[in-house]
Short mmCIF file of C-alpha atoms in Angstrom, two decimals:
data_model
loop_
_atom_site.label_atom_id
_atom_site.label_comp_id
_atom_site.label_asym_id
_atom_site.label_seq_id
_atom_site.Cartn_x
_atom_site.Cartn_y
_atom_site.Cartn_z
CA UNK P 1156 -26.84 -26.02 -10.45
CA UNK P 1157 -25.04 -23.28 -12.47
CA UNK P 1158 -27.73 -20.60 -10.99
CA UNK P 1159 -27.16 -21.96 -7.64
CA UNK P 1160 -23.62 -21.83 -7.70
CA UNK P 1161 -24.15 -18.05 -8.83
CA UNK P 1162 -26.81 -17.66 -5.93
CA UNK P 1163 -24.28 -19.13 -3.48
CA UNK P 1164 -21.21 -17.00 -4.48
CA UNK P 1165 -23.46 -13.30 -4.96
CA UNK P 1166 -24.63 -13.96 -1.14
CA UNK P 1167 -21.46 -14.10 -0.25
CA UNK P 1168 -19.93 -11.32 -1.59
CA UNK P 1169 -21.00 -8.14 0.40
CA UNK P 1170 -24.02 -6.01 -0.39
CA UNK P 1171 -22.52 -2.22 -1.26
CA UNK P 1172 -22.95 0.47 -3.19
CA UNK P 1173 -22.65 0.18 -7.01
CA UNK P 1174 -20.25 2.70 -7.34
CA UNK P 1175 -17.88 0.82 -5.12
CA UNK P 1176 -17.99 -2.15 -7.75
CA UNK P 1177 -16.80 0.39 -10.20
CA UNK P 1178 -14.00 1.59 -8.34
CA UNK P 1179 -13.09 -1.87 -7.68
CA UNK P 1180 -12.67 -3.31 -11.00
CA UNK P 1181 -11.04 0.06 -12.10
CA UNK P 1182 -8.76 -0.82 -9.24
CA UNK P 1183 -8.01 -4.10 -10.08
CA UNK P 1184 -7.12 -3.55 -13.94
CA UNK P 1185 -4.89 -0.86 -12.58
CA UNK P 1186 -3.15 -2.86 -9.99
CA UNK P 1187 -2.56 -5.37 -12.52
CA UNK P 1188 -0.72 -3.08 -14.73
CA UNK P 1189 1.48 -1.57 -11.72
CA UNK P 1190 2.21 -5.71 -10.64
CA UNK P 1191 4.07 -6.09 -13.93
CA UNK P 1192 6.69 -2.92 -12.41
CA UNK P 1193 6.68 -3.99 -8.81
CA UNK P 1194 9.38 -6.01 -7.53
CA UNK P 1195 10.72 -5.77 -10.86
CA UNK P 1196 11.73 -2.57 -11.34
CA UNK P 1197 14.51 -2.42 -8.42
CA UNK P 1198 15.94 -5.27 -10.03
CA UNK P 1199 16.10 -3.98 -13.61
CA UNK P 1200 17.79 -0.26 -12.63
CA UNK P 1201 19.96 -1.81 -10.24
CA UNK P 1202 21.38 -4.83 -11.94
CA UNK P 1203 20.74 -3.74 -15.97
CA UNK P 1204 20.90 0.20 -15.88
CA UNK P 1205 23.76 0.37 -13.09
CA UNK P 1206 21.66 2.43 -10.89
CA UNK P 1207 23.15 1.50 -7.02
CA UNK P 1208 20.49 0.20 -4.90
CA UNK P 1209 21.33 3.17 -2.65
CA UNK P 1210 20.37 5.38 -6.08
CA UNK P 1211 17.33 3.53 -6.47
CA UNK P 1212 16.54 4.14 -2.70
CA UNK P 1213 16.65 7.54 -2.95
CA UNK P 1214 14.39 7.79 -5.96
CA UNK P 1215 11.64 5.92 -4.59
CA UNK P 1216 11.99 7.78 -1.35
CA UNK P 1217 11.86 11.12 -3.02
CA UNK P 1218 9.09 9.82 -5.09
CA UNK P 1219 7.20 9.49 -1.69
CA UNK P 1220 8.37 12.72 -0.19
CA UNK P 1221 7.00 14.73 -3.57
CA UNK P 1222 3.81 12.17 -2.46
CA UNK P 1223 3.11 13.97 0.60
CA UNK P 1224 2.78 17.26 -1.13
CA UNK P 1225 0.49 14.90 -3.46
CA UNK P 1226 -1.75 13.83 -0.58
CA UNK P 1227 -1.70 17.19 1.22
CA UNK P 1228 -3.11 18.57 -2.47
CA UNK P 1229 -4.96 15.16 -3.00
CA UNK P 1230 -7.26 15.64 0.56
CA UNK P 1231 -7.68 19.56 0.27
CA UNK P 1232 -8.97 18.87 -3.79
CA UNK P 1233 -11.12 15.90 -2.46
CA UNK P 1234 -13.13 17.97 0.08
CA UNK P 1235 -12.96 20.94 -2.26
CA UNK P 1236 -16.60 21.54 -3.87
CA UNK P 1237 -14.80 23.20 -6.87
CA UNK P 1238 -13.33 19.60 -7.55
CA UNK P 1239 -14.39 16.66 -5.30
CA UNK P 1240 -13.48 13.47 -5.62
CA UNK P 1241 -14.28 12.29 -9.20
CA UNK P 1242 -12.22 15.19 -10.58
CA UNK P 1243 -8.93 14.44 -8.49
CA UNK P 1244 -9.23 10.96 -9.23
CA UNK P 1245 -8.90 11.87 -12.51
CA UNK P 1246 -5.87 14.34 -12.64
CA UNK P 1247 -4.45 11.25 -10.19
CA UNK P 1248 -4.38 8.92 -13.00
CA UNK P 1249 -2.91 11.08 -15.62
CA UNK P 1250 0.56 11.99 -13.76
CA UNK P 1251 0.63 8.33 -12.80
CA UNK P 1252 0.36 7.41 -16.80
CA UNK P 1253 2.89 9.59 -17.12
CA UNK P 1254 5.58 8.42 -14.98
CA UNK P 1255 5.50 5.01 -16.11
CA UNK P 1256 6.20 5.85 -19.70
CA UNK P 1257 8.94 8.16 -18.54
CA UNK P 1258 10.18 5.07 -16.34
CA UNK P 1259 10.02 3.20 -19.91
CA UNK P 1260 12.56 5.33 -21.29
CA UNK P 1261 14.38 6.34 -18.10
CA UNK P 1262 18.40 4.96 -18.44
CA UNK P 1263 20.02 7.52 -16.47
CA UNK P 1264 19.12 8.67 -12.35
CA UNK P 1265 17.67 12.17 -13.26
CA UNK P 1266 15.19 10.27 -15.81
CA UNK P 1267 14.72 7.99 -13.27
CA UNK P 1268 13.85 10.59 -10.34
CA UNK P 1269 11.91 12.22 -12.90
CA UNK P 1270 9.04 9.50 -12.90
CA UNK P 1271 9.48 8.83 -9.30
CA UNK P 1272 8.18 13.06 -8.99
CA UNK P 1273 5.24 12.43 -11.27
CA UNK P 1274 4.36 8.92 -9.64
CA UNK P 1275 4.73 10.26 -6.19
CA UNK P 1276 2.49 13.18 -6.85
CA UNK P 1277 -0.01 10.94 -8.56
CA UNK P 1278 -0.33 8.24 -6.11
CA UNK P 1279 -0.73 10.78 -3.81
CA UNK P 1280 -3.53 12.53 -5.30
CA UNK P 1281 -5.20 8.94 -5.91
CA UNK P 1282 -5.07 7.69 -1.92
CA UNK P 1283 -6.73 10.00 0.20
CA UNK P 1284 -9.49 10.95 -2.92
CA UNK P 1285 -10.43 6.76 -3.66
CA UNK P 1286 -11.02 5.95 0.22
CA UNK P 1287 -12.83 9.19 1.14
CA UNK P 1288 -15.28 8.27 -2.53
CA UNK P 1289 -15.06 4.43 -0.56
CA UNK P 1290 -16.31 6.20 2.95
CA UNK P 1291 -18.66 8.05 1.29
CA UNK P 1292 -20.70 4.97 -0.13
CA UNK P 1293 -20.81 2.98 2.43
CA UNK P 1294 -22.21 3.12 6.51
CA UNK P 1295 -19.69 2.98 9.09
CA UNK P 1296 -21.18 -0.65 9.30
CA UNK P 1297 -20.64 -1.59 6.06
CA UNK P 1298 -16.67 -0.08 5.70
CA UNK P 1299 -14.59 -2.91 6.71
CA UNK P 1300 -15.74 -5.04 4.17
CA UNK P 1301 -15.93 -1.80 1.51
CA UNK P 1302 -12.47 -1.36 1.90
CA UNK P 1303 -11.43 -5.36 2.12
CA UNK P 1304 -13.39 -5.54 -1.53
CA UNK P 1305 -11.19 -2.65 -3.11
CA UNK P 1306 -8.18 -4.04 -0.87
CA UNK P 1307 -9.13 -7.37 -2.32
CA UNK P 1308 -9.20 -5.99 -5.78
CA UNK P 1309 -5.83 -4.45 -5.39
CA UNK P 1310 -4.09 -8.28 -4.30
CA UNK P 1311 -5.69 -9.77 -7.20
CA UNK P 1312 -4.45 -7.65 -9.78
CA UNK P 1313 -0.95 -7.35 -8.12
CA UNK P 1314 -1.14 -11.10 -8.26
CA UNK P 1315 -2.18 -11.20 -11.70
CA UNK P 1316 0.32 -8.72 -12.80
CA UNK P 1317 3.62 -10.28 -10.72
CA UNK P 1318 2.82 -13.34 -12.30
CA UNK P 1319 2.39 -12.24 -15.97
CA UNK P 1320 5.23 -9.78 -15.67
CA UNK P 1321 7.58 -12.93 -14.67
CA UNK P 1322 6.81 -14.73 -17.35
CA UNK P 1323 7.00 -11.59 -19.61
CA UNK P 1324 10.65 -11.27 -18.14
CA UNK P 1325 12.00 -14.79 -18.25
CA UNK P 1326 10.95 -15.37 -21.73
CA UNK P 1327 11.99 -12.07 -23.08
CA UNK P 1328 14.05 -10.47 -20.76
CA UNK P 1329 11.72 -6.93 -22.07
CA UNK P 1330 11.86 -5.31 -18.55
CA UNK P 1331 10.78 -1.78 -20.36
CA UNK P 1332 7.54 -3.52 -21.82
CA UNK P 1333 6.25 -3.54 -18.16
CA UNK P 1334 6.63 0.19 -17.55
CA UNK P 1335 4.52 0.70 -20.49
CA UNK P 1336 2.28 -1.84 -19.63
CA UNK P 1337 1.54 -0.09 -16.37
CA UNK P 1338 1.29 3.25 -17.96
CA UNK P 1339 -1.59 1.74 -20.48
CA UNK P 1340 -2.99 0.31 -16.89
CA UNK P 1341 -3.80 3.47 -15.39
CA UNK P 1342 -5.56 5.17 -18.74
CA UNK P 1343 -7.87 2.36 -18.85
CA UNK P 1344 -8.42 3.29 -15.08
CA UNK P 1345 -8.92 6.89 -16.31
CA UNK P 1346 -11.73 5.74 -18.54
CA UNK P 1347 -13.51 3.83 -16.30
CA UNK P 1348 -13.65 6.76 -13.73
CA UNK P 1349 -14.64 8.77 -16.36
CA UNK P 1350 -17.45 7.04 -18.41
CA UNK P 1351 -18.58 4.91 -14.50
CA UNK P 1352 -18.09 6.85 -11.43
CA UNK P 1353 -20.39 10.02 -10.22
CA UNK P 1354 -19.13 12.40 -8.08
CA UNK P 1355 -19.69 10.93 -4.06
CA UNK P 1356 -19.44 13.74 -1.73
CA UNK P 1357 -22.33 15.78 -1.92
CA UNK P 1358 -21.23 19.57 -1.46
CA UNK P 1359 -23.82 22.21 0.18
CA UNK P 1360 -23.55 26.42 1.37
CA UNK P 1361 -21.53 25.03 4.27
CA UNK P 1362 -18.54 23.15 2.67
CA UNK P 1363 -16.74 26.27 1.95
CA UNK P 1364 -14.09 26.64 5.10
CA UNK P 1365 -10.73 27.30 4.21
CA UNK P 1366 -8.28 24.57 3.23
CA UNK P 1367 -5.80 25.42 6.35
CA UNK P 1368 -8.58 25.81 8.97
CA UNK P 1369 -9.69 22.21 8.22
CA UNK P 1370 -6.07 20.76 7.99
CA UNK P 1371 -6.00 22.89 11.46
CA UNK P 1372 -8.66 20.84 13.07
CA UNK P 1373 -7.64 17.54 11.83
CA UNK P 1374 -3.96 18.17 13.13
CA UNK P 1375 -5.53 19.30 16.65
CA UNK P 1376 -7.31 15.77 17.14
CA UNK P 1377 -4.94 13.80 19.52
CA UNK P 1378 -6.78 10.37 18.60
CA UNK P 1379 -5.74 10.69 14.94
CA UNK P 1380 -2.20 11.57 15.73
CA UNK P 1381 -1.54 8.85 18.45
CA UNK P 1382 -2.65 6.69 15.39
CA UNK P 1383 -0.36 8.27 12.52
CA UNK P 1384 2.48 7.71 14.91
CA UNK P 1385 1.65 3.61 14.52
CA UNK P 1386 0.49 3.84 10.78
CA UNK P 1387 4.02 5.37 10.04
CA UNK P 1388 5.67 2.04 11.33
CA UNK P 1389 3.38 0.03 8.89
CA UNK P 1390 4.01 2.00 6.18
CA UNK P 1391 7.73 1.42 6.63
CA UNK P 1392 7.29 -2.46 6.76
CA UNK P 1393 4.89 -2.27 3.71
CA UNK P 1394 8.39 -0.52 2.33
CA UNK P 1395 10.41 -2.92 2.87
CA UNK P 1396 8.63 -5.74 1.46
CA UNK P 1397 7.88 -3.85 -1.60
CA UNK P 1398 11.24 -2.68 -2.44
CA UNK P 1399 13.65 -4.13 -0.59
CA UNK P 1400 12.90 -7.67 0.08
CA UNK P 1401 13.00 -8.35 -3.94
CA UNK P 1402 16.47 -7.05 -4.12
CA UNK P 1403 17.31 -8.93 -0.71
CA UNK P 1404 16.17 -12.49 -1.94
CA UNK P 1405 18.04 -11.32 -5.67
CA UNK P 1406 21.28 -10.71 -4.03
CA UNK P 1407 21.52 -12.17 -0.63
CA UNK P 1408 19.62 -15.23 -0.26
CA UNK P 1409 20.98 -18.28 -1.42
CA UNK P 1410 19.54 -20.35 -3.96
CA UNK P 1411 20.59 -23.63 -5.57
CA UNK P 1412 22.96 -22.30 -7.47
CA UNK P 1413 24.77 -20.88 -4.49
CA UNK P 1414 23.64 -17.11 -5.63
CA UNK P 1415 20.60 -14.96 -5.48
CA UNK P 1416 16.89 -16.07 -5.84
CA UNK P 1417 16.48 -16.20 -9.57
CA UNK P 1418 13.76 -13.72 -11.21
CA UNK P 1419 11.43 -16.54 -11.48
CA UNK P 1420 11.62 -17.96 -7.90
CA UNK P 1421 11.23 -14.45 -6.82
CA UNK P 1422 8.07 -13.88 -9.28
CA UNK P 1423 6.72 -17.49 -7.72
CA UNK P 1424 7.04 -15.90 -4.39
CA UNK P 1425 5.68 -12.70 -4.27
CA UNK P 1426 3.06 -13.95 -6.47
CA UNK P 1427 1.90 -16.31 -3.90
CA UNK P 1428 2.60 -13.56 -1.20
CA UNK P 1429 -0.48 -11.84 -3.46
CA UNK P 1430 -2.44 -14.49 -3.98
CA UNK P 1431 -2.34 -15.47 0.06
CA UNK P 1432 -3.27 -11.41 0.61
CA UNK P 1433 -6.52 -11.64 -1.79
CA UNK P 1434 -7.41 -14.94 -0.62
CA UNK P 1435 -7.38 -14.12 3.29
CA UNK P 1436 -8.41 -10.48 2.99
CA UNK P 1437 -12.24 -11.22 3.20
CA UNK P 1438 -12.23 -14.07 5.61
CA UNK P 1439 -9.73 -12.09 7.81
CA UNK P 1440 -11.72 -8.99 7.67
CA UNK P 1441 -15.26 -10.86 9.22
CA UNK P 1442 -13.41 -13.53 11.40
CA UNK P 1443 -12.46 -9.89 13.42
CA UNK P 1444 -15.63 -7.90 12.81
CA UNK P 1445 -16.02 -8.13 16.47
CA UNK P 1446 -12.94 -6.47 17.35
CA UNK P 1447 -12.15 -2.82 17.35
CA UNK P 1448 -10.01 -1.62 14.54
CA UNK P 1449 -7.59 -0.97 16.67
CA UNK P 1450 -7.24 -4.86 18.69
CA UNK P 1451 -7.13 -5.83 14.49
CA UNK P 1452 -4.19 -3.51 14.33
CA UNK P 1453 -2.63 -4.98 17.75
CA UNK P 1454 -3.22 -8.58 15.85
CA UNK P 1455 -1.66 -7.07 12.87
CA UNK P 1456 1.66 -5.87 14.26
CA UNK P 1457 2.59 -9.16 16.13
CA UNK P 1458 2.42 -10.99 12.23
CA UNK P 1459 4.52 -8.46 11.11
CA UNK P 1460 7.62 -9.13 13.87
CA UNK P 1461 6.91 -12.67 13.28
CA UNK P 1462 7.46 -12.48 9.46
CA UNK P 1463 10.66 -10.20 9.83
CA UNK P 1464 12.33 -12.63 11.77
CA UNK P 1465 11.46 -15.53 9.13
CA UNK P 1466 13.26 -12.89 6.40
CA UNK P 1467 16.02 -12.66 8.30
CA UNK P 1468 15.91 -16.77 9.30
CA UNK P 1469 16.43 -17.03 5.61
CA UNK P 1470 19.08 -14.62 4.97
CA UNK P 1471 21.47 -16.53 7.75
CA UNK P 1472 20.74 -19.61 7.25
CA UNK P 1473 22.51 -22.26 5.08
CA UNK P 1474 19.72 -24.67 4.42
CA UNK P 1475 16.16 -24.34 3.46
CA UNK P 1476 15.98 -20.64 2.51
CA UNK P 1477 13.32 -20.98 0.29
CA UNK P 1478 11.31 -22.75 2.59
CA UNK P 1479 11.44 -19.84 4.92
CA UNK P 1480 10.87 -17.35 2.33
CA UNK P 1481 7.65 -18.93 1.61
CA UNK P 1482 6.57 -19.16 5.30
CA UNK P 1483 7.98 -15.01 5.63
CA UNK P 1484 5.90 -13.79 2.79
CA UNK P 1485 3.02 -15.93 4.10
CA UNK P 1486 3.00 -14.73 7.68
CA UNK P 1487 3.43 -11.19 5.94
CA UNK P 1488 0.62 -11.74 4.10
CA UNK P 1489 -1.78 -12.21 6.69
CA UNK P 1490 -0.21 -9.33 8.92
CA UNK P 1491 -0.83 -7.37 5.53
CA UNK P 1492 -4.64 -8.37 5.44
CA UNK P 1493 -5.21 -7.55 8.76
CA UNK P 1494 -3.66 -4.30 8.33
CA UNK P 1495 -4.96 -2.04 5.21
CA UNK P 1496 -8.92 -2.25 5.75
CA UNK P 1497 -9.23 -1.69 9.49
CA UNK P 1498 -6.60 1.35 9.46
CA UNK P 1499 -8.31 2.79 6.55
CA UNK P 1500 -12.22 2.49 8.42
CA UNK P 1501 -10.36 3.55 11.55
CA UNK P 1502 -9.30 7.12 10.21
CA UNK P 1503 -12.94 7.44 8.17
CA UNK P 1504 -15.00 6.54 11.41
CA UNK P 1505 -12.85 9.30 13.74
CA UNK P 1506 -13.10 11.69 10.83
CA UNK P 1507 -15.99 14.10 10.22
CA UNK P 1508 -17.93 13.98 7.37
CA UNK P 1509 -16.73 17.40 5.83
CA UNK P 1510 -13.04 16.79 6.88
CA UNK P 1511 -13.26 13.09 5.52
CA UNK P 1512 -10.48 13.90 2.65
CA UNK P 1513 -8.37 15.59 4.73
CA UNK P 1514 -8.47 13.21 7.59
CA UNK P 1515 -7.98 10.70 5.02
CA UNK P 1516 -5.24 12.32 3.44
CA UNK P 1517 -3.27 12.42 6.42
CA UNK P 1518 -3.51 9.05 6.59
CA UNK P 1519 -2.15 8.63 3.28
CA UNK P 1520 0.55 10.97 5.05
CA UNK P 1521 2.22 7.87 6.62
CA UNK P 1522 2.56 5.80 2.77
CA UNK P 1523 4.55 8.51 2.01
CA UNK P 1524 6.76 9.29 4.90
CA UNK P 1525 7.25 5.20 5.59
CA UNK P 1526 8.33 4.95 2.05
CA UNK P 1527 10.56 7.79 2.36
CA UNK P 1528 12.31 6.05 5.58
CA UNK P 1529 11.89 2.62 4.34
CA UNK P 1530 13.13 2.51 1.14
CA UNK P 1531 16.37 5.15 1.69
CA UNK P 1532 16.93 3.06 5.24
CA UNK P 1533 16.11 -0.44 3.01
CA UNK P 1534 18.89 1.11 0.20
CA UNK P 1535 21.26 1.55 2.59
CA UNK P 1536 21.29 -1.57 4.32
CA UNK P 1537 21.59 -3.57 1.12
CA UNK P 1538 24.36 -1.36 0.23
CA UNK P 1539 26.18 -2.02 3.33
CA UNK P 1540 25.45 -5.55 3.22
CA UNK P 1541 27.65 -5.88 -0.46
CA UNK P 1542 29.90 -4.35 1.50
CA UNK P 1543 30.37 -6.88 4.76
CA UNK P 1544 29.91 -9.64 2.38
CA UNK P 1545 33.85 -8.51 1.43
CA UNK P 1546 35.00 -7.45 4.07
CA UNK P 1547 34.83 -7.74 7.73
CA UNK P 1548 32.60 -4.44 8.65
CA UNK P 1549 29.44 -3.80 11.20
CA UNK P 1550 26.53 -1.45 11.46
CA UNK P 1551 23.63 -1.46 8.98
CA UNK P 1552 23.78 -4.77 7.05
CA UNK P 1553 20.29 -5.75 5.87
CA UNK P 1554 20.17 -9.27 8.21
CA UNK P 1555 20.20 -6.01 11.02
CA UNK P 1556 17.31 -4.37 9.36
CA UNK P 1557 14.70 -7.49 9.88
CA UNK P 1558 15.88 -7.86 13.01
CA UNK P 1559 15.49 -3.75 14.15
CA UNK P 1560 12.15 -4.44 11.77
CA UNK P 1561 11.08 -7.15 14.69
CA UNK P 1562 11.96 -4.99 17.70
CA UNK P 1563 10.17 -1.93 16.20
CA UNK P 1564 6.72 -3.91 16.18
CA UNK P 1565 7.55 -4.06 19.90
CA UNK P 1566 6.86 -0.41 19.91
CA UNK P 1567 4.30 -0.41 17.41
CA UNK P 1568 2.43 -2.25 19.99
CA UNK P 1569 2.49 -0.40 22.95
CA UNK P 1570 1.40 2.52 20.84
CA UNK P 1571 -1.96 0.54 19.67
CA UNK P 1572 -2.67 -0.43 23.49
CA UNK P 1573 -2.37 3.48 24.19
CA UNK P 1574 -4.35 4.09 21.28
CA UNK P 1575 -7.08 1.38 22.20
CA UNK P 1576 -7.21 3.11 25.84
CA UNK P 1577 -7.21 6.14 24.40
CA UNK P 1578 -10.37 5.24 21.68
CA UNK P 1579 -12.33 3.17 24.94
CA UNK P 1580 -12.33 6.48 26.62
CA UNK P 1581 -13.40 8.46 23.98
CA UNK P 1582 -16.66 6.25 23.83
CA UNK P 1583 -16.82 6.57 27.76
CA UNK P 1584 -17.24 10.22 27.20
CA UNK P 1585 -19.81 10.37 24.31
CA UNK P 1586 -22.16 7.76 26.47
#
């Protein structure tokens, strides 16, 4: 029964490459260590260090503006033969270490922008190098489950760490034990890379253009840039959740007690928000196999307007606001699932095979310019909002950011149907 069980679970689980088991574990141990700092770190600096949440929007937002440089160095290094993608992945990991033990000791804004440089310029190395390793194992065929697996692995370890870093806080209150936590995270992940993963692109006498001319030709396809224009408003929204919903349902949504969420109803939350993503993100993934990436993406963006206006159903509302949290962060979760793999095999099936990195780093392009917007826009608003709830003011209150958050999908939208028109024709041509 026991072998069975095994049997039954092993066919289930998609056939890939070794090496992208590797990077999936690595991925989830590392995850797990960056869900103990997650949506807790916003609420340490603003409400224990003093940081405003304006402050704290900025650093994350120049974090991801430092990023882009990061993913612009990340993609050229990647599709370098000099280092490839083993190499970068490496050097990725070691600024990310980094900033989270600065972040451990940070109790002061320059300290704190300080680990947002070396995180941004180490997540951005890591992005566009770990899915262009992904695309390289793996047949076109074969890449929306590839990258639901390492998406998968992500979730669970978020989950894992959300939920352990909660406890961690409401028993101890030791918000600076996560940061090092996180930074011990991402060594393991070094060592895995290190001891586990072989180098996936295979370089030849041809892989030797210049860096610019192949950022030239990437930035010349109109297909890939009608696309970044839509990935942009999902990074944003991924933004949002990530940074400033925690703060939102801290300071602004009612609980029992007639203030904020407490730390442990948020933890419960976004821990099932996790949980939901890395339960759906297999199913979701071959329940729209059929579908162009793209029609995924169209399905995607209409969960995402949906769950906005649940976030802002619970800000206004007087009754019930957990309830509606719960069914936001659910509906979120499912846009989320139906999101991350299919825009990620998207940009690798467009892109060719000796401008994967690059093409991959521009997608990584839009994390970092949607966090930039998101979380300085997302900083502001919750700013503002402290400030109407004393006084009678207008303009950009967070309850106005879900709902702009809503109408943007609108947008979003019409930009997938050109983009789907757009990719049908493409086709038309080859044939």
């Amino acid at each position: 029964m026991k072998f069975s069980s095994n049997h039954i679970l092993l066919s289930w689980l998609p056939q890939l490459n070794s090496q992208v088991w590797i990077l999936a574990v690595a991925r989830f141990l590392s995850q797990s260590g960056s869900g103990f700092t997650l949506f807790y770190a916003p609420i340490f600096f603003v409400n224990q260090v003093g940081l405003s949440a304006t402050a704290v929007g900025i650093g994350h937002g120049t974090g991801s503006l430092v990023g882009i440089f990061g993913r612009f160095l990340g993609g050229s290094l990647a599709d370098s033969k000099h280092w490839g993608r083993r190499r970068t992945l490496l050097l990725s990991t070691v600024f990310s270490a980094l900033a989270s033990f600065v972040l451990a000791l940070s109790n002061n804004f320059p300290m704190f922008l300080a680990a947002h440089l070396l995180m941004g310029l180490g997540t951005g190395l890591y992005w566009p190098t770990v899915e262009a390793a992904i695309a390289d194992l793996t047949t076109n065929e074969q890449r929306n489950e590839a990258f639901a697996v390492t998406r998968l692995a992500d979730s669970a370890g978020l989950g894992i760490g959300v939920l352990l870093g909660g406890v961690l806080i409401s028993t101890t209150e030791l918000y600076r034990a996560l940061f090092v936590i996180d930074g011990i995270s991402y060594m393991v992940f070094f060592m895995i890379v290190y001891a586990g993963l072989r180098e996936t692109r295979h370089f030849d006498e041809h892989d030797s253009q210049p860096v610019l001319q192949g950022w030239n030709a990437a930035l010349s396809d109109r297909l890939l840039l009608v696309y970044v224009s839509v990935n942009v408003l999902f990074t944003t929204y991924i933004a949002q959740v990530d940074n400033t919903m925690p703060l939102y349902f801290a300071n602004f949504v009612l609980g029992k007690t007639l203030k904020g969420l407490s730390p442990t109803t948020i933890s419960g939350l976004f821990a099932w928000y996790i949980f939901l993503v890395a339960l759906c993100q297999l199913p979701a993934v071959r329940a729209l196999n059929s579908l162009s990436r793209v029609r995924a993406l169209m399905i995607s963006i209409v969960f995402w307007g949906a769950g906005f206006l649940l976030v802002w159903s619970a800000g206004v509302t007087t009754h019930g606001q957990q309830i509606l949290a719960i069914f936001a962060l659910s509906v979120i979760a499912i846009a989320h699932v139906t999101y991350s793999p299919f825009a990620t095999a998207f940009v690798a099936e467009i892109a060719p095979e000796s401008l994967r990195g690059i093409y991959l780093a521009i997608n990584a392009q839009c994390w970092g310019v949607g966090f930039f917007v998101g979380s300085f826009v997302g900083g502001l608003a919750l700013d503002n909002q402290k400030v109407a709830s004393h006084t009678i003011t207008s303009g950009l209150t967070v309850n106005n950011l879900w709902l702009a958050a809503a109408a943007s999908t609108l947008v979003g939208f019409v930009i997938l149907k050109t983009l789907d028109w757009m990719s049908d024709r493409q086709e038309t041509t080859f044939i």
